[in-house]
CSV table of C-alpha atoms in Angstrom, one decimal:
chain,number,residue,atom,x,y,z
A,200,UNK,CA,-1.9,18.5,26.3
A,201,UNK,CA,-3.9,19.9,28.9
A,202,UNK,CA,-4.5,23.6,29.4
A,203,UNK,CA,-6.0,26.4,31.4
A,204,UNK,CA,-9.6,25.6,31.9
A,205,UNK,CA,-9.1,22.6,30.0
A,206,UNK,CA,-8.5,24.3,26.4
A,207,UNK,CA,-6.0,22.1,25.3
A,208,UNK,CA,-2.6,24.1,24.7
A,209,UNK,CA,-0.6,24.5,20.7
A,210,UNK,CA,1.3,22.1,19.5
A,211,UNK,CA,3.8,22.6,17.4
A,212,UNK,CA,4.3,19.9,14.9
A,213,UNK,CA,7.0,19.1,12.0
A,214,UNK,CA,5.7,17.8,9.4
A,215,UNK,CA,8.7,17.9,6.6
A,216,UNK,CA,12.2,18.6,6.4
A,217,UNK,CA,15.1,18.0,3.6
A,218,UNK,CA,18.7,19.3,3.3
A,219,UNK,CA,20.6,19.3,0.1
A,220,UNK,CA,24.4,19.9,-0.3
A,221,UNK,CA,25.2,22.8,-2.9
A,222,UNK,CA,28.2,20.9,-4.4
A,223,UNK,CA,28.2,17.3,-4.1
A,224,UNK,CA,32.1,17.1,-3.4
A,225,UNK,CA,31.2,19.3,-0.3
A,226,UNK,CA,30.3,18.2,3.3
A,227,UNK,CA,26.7,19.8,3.7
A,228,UNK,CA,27.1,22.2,6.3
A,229,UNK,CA,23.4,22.8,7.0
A,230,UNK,CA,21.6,21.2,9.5
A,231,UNK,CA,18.0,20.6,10.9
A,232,UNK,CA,15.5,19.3,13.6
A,233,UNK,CA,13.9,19.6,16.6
A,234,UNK,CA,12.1,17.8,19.5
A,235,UNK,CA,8.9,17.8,21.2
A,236,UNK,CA,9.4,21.5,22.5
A,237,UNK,CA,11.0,22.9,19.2
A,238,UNK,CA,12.2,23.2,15.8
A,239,UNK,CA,14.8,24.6,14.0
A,240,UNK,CA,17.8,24.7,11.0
A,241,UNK,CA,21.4,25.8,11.5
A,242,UNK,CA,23.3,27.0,8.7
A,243,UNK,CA,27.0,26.6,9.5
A,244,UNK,CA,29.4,29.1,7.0
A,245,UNK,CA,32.3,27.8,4.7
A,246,UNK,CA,35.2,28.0,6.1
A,247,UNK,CA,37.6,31.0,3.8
A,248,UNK,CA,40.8,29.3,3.3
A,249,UNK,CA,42.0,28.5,6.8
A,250,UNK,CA,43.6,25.2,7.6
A,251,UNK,CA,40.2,23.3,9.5
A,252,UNK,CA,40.5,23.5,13.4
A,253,UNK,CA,38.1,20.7,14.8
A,254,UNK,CA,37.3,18.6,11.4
A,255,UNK,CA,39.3,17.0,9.0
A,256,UNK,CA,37.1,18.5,5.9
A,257,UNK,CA,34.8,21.1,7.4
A,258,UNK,CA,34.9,23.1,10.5
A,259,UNK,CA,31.2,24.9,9.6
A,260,UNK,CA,29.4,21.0,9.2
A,261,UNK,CA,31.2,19.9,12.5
A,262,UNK,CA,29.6,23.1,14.2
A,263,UNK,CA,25.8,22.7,12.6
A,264,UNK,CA,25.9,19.0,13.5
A,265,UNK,CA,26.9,20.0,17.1
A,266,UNK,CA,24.7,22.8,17.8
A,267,UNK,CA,21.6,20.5,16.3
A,268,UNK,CA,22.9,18.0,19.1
A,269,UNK,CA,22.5,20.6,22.0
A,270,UNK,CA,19.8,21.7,20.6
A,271,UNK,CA,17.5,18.3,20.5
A,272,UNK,CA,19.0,17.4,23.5
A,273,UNK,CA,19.5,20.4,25.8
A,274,UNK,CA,16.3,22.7,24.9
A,275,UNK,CA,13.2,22.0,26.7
A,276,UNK,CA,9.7,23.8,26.9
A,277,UNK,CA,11.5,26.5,29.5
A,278,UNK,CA,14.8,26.5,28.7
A,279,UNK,CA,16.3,29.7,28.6
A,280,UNK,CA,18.0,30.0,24.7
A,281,UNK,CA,20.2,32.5,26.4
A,282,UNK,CA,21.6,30.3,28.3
A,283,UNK,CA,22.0,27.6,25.8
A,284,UNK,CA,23.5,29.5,23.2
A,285,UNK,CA,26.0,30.8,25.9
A,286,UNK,CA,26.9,27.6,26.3
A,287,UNK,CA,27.7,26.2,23.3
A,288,UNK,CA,29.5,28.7,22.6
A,289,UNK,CA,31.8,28.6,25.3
A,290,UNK,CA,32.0,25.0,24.5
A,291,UNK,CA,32.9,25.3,21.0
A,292,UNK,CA,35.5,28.0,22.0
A,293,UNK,CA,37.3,25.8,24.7
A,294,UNK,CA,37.3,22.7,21.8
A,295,UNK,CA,39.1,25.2,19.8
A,296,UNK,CA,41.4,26.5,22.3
A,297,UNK,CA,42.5,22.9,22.7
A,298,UNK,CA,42.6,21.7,18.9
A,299,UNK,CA,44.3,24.7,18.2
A,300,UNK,CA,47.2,24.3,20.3
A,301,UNK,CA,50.3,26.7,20.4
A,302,UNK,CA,48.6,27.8,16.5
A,303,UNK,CA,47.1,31.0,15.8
A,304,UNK,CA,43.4,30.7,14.4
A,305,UNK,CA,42.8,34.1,12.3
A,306,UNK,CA,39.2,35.3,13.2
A,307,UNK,CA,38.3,34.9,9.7
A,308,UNK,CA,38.8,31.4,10.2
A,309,UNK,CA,36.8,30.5,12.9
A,310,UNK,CA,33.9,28.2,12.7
A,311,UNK,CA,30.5,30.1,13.0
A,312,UNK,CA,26.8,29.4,12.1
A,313,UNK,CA,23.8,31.0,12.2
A,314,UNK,CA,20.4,29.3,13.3
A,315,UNK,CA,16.6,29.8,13.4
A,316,UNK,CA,14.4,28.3,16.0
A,317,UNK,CA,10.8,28.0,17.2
A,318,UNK,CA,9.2,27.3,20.2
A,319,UNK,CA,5.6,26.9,22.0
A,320,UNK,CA,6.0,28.8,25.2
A,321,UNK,CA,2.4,28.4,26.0
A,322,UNK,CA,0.2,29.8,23.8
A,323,UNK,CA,3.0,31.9,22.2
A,324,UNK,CA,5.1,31.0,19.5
A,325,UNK,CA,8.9,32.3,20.6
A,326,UNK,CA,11.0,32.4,17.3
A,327,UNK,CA,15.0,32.7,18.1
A,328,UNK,CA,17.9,33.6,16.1
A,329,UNK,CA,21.6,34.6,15.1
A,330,UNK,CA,22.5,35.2,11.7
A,331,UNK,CA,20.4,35.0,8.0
A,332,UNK,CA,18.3,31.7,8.6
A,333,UNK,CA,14.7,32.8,8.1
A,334,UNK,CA,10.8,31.9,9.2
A,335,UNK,CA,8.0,32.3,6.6
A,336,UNK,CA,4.5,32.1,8.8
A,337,UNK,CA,1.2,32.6,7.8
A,338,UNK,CA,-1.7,32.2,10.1
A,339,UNK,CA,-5.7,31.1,9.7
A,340,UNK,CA,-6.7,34.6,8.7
A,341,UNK,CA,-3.9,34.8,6.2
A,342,UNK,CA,-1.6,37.2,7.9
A,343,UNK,CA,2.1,36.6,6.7
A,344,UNK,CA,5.3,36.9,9.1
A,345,UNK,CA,8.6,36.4,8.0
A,346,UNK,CA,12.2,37.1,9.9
A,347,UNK,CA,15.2,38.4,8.2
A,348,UNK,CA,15.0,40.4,4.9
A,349,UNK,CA,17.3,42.7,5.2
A,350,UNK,CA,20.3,40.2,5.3
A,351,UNK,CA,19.5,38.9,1.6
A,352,UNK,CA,19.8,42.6,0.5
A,353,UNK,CA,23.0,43.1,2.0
A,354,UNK,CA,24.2,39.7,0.8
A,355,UNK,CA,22.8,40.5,-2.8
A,356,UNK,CA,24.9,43.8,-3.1
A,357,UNK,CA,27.9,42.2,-2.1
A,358,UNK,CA,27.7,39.4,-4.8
A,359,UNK,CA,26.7,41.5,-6.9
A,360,UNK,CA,30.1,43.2,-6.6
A,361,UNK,CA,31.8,39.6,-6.6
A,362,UNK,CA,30.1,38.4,-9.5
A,363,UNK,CA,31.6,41.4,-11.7
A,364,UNK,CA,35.5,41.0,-10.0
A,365,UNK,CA,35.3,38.0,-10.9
A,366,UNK,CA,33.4,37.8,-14.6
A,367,UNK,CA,31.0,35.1,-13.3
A,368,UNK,CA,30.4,32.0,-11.5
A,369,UNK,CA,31.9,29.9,-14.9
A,370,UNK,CA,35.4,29.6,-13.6
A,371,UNK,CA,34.8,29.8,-9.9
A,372,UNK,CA,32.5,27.4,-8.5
A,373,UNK,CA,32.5,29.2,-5.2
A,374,UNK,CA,33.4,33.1,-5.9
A,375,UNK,CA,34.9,32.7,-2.0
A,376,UNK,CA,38.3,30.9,-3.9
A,377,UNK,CA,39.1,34.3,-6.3
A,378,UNK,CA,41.5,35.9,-4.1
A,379,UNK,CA,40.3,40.0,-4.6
A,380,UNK,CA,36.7,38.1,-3.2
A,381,UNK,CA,38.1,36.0,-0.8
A,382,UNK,CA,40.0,38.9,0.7
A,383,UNK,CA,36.9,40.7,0.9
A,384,UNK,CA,34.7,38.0,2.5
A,385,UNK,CA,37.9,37.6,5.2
A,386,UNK,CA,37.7,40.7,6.1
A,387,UNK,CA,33.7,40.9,6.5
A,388,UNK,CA,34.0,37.9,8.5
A,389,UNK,CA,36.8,38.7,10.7
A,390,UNK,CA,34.6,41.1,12.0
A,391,UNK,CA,31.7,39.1,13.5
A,392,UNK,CA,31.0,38.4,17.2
A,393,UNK,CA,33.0,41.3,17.7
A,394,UNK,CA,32.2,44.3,20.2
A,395,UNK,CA,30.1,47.2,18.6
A,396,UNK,CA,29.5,44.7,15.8
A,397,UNK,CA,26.0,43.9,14.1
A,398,UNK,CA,26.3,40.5,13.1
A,399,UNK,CA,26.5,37.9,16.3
A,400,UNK,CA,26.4,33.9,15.5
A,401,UNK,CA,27.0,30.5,16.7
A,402,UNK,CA,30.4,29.6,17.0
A,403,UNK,CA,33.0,30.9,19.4
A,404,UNK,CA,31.8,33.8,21.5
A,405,UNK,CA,29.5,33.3,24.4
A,406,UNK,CA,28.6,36.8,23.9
A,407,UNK,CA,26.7,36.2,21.3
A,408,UNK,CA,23.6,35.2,23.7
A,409,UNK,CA,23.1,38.9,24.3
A,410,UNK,CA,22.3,39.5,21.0
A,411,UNK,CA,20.0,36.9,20.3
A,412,UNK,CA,17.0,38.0,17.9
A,413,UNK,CA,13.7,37.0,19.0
A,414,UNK,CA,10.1,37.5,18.5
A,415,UNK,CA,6.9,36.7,20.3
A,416,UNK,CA,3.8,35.8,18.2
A,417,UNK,CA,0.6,35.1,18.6
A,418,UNK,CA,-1.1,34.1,15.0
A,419,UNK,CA,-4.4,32.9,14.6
A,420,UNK,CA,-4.1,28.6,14.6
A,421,UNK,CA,-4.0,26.6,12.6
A,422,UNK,CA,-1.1,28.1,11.5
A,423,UNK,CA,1.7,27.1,8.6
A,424,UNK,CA,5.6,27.8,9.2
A,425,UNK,CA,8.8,27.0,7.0
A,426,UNK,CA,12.4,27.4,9.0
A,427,UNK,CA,15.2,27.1,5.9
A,428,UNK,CA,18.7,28.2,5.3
A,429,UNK,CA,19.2,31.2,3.2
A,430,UNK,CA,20.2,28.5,0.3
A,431,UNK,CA,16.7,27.8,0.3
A,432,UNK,CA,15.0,31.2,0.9
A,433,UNK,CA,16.8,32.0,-2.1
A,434,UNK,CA,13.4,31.0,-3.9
A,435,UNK,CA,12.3,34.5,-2.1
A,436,UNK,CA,15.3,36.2,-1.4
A,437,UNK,CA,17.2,36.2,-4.3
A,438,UNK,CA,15.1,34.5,-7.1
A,439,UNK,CA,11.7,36.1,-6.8
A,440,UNK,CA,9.4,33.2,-7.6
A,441,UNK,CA,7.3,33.1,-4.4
A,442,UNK,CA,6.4,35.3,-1.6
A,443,UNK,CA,5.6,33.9,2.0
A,444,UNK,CA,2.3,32.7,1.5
A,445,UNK,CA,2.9,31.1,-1.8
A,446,UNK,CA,6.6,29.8,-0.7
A,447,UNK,CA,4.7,27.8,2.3
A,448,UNK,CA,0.9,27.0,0.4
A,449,UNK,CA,3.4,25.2,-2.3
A,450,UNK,CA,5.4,23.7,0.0
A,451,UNK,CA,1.8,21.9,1.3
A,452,UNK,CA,0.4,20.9,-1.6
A,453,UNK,CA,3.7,20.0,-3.6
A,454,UNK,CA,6.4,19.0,-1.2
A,455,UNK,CA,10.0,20.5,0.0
A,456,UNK,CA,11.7,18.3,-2.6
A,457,UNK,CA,9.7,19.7,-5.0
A,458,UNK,CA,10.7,23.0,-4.1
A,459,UNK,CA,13.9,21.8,-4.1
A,460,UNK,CA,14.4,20.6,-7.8
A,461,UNK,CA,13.0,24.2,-8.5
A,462,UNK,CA,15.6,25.2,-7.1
A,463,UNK,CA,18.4,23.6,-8.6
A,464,UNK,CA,16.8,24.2,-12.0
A,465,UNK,CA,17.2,27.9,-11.6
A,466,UNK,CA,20.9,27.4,-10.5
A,467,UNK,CA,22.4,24.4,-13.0
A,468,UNK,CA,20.0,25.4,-15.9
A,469,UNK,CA,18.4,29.0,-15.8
A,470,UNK,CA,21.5,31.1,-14.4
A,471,UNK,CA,24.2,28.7,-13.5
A,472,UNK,CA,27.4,32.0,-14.3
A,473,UNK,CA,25.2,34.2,-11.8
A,474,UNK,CA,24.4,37.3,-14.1
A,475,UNK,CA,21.3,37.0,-13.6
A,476,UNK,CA,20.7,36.6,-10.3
A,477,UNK,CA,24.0,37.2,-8.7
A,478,UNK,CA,25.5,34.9,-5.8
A,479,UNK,CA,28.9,34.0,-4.4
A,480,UNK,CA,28.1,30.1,-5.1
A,481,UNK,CA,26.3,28.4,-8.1
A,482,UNK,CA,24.4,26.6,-5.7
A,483,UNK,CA,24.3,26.9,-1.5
A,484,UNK,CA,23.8,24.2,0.9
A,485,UNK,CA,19.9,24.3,1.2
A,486,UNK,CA,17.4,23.4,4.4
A,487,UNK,CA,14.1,23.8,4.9
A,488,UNK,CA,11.7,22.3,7.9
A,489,UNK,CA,8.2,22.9,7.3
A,490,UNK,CA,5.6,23.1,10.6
A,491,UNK,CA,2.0,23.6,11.7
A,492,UNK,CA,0.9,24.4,14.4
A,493,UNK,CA,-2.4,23.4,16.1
A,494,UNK,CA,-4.5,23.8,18.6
């Protein structure tokens, strides 16, 4: 691609992605992609007991698959996110409107995700986002980025609390189906996308484009990114075994789905009643999309 000067501009390049359901009964409601102007995952949230508005089994894998639609199709090298997450969301919201009929759809209930995306915007690297998806960077002279952490802290505490209502992940395969947690989570949820709130997503609100998260970088190319759910950050977040650097250099030289059975092991075989590391699921729906970029 031609440049100023004739430097040739960065490209931005996938070069892996994998998505693995956390309970094999379970739609997967993670998605992830991209096109020749960006790349991204979507992490659409389990529905909390609500009767499902626009999909027969899963209102959050209807969403993810949708937004990843727009998103391949709709996003170009200048389109404004803004304006595409405005509207989605207003489409989402009038499919909803219409599905839903004469019904009542409790807040709680409404589908949502959250998403992570990058983008070349000339020699820039624009990262966007809503929710707890996360970007591990790390550039030619080593310098680590990542988007993020705080939302695995809050989460943590809050499973941490489930875990012990509860007495463990043994009889619950999702702590979201004990009633005290499930209670809890609907209330928590029920107030996203509002006004004055903190936490915005994909989903229904069109208001959400105002509080889009984003960051402008310029690392030092090459430079090595991994976009993944926070299923799959868990590897950081929640289980400690890598840091950025080390989470992305493995990913390299061993693979996502390598990463992946790692994973899983921890989960089914290490901790699978959550005392140890606590969680609200035995194991989450897990993406990851791993990147360079070049100049």
């Amino acid at each position: 691609m031609g440049g100023i000067s004739g430097i040739p501009m960065p490209t931005l390049r996938i070069l892996d992605s994998l998505s693995d359901p956390g309970n094999a009964a379970r739609r997967n409601e993670d998605t992830a992609g991209g096109n020749t102007s960006c790349a991204f995952v979507v992490d659409g949230a389990t529905g909390l007991g609500g009767k499902p508005v626009l999909d027969t089994t899963s209102d959050a894998a209807w969403l993810a698959a949708f937004a990843a639609r727009v998103f391949e199709t709709e996003i170009a090298t200048t389109t404004p996110i803004d304006d595409t997450v405005r509207d989605l969301n207003a489409r989402v919201r009038r499919r909803i409107i219409e599905a839903a009929g004469d019904e009542t759809v409790e807040a709680w209930a409404l589908p949502t995700a959250s998403f992570q995306l990058v983008r070349m915007e000339g020699r820039e690297l624009a990262v966007y986002g809503l929710g707890d998806c996360r970007l591990f960077l790390v550039d030619a002279d080593g310098k680590a980025f990542e988007t993020n952490g705080d939302y695995s802290k809050a989460e943590s505490e809050g499973a941490r609390r489930a875990v012990a209502q509860a007495g463990g992940l043994a009889a619950w395969r999702s702590l979201a189906e004990e009633p005290v947690v499930r209670e809890a989570l609907r209330r928590s949820r029920a107030r996203h996308n509002q006004p004055g709130g903190v936490v915005w997503t994909l989903g229904s609100a069109p208001e959400a484009a105002a509080h889009l998260a984003t960051w402008r970088l310029s690392p030092a190319l090459p430079t090595r990114g991994l976009l993944c759910t926070d299923g799959f950050s868990a590897l950081v977040d929640k289980y400690g075994r890598y840091d950025s650097a080390g989470l992305i250099q493995t990913a390299f030289e061993r693979g996502l789905a390598n990463l992946m059975s790692e994973l899983r092991r921890i989960e089914h075989e290490e901790d699978p009643d959550g005392q140890r590391y606590p969680r609200f699921k035995v194991s989450d729906d897990a993406t990851a999309l791993l990147f360079e970029i070049a100049p």
